[in-house]
PDB file of C-alpha atoms in Angstrom:
ATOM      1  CA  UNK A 937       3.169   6.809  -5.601  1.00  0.00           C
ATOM      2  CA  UNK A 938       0.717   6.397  -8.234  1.00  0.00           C
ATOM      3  CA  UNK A 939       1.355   7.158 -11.840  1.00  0.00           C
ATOM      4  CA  UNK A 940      -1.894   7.671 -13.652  1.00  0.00           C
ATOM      5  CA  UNK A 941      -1.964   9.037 -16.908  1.00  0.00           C
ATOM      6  CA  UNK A 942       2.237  10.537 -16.428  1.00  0.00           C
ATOM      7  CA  UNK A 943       0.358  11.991 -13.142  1.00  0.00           C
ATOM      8  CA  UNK A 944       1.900  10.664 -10.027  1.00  0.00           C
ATOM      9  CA  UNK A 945      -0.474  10.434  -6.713  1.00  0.00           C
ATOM     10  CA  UNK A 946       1.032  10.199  -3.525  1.00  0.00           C
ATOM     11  CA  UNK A 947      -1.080   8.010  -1.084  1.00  0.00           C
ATOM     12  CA  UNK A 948      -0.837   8.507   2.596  1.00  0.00           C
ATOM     13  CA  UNK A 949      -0.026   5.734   5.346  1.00  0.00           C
ATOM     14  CA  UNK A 950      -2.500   2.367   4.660  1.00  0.00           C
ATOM     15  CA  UNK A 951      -5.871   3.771   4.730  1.00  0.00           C
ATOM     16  CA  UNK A 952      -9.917   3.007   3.226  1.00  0.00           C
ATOM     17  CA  UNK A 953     -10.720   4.219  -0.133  1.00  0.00           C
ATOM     18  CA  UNK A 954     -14.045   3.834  -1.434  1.00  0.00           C
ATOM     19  CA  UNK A 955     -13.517   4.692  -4.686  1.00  0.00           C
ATOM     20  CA  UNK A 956     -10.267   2.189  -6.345  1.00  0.00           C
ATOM     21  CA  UNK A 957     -11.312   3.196  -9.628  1.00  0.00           C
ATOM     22  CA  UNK A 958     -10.356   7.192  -8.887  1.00  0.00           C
ATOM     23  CA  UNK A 959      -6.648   6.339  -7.686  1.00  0.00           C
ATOM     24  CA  UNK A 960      -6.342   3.141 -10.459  1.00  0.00           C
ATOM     25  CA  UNK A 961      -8.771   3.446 -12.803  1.00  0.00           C
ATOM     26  CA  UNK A 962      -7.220   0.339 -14.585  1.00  0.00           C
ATOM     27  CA  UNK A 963      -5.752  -2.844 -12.468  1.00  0.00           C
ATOM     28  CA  UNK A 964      -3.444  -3.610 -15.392  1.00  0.00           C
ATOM     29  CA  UNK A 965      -2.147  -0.183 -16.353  1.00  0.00           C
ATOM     30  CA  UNK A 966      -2.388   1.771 -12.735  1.00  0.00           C
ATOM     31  CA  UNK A 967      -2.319  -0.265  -9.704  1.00  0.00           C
ATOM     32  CA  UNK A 968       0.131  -3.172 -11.168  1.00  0.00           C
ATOM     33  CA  UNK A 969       2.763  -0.848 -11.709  1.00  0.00           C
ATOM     34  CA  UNK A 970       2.522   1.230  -8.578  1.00  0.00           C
ATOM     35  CA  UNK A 971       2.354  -2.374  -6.404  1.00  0.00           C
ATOM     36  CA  UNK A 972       5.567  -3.142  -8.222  1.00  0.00           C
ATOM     37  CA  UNK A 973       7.380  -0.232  -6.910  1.00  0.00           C
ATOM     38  CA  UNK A 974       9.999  -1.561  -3.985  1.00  0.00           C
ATOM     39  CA  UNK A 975       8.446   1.549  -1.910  1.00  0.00           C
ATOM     40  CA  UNK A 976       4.658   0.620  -2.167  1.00  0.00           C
ATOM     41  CA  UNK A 977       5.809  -2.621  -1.593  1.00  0.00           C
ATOM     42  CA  UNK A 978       7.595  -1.961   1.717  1.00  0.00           C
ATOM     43  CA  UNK A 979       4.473   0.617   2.952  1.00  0.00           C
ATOM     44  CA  UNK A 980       2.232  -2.320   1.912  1.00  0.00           C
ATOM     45  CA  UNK A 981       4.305  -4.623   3.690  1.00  0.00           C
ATOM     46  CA  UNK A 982       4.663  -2.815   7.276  1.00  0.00           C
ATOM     47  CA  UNK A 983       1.769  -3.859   9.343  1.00  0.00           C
ATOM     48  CA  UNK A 984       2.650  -7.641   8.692  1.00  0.00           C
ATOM     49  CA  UNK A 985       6.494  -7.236   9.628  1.00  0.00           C
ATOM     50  CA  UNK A 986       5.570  -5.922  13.126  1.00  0.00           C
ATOM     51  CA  UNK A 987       6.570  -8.720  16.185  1.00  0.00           C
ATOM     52  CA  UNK A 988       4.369  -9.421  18.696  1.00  0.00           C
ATOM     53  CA  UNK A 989       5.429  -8.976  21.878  1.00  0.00           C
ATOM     54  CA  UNK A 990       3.864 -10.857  25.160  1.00  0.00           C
ATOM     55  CA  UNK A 991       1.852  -8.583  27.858  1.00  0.00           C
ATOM     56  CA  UNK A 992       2.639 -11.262  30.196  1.00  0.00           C
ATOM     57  CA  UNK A 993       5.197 -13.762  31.082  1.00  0.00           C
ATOM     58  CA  UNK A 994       4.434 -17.346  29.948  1.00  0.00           C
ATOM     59  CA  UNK A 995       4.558 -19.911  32.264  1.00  0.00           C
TER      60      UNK A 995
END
């Protein structure tokens, strides 16, 4: 979630936006304190904490 001006934005699974500045118009003030939040953290987090798993055996 988002918290811009006492408005919270929910954001759906990792996806492009084009325009930062409209979710977090200020780094400081908007998107600091959302990326601090355990849950943004953990959604941010998810793609990276996937294993890879072998197609083939190795041998």
């Amino acid at each position: 979630m988002t918290r811009r001006n006492s408005t919270i934005i929910n954001l759906e699974k990792l996806k492009e936006i084009k325009e930062l500045r409209k979710v977090w118009p200020h780094e400081a003030l908007n998107f600091t304190p959302w990326l601090a939040e355990e849950d943004n953290l953990t959604l941010l987090a998810e793609p990276w904490q996937q294993k890879p798993s072998a197609k083939h055996s190795v041998t």
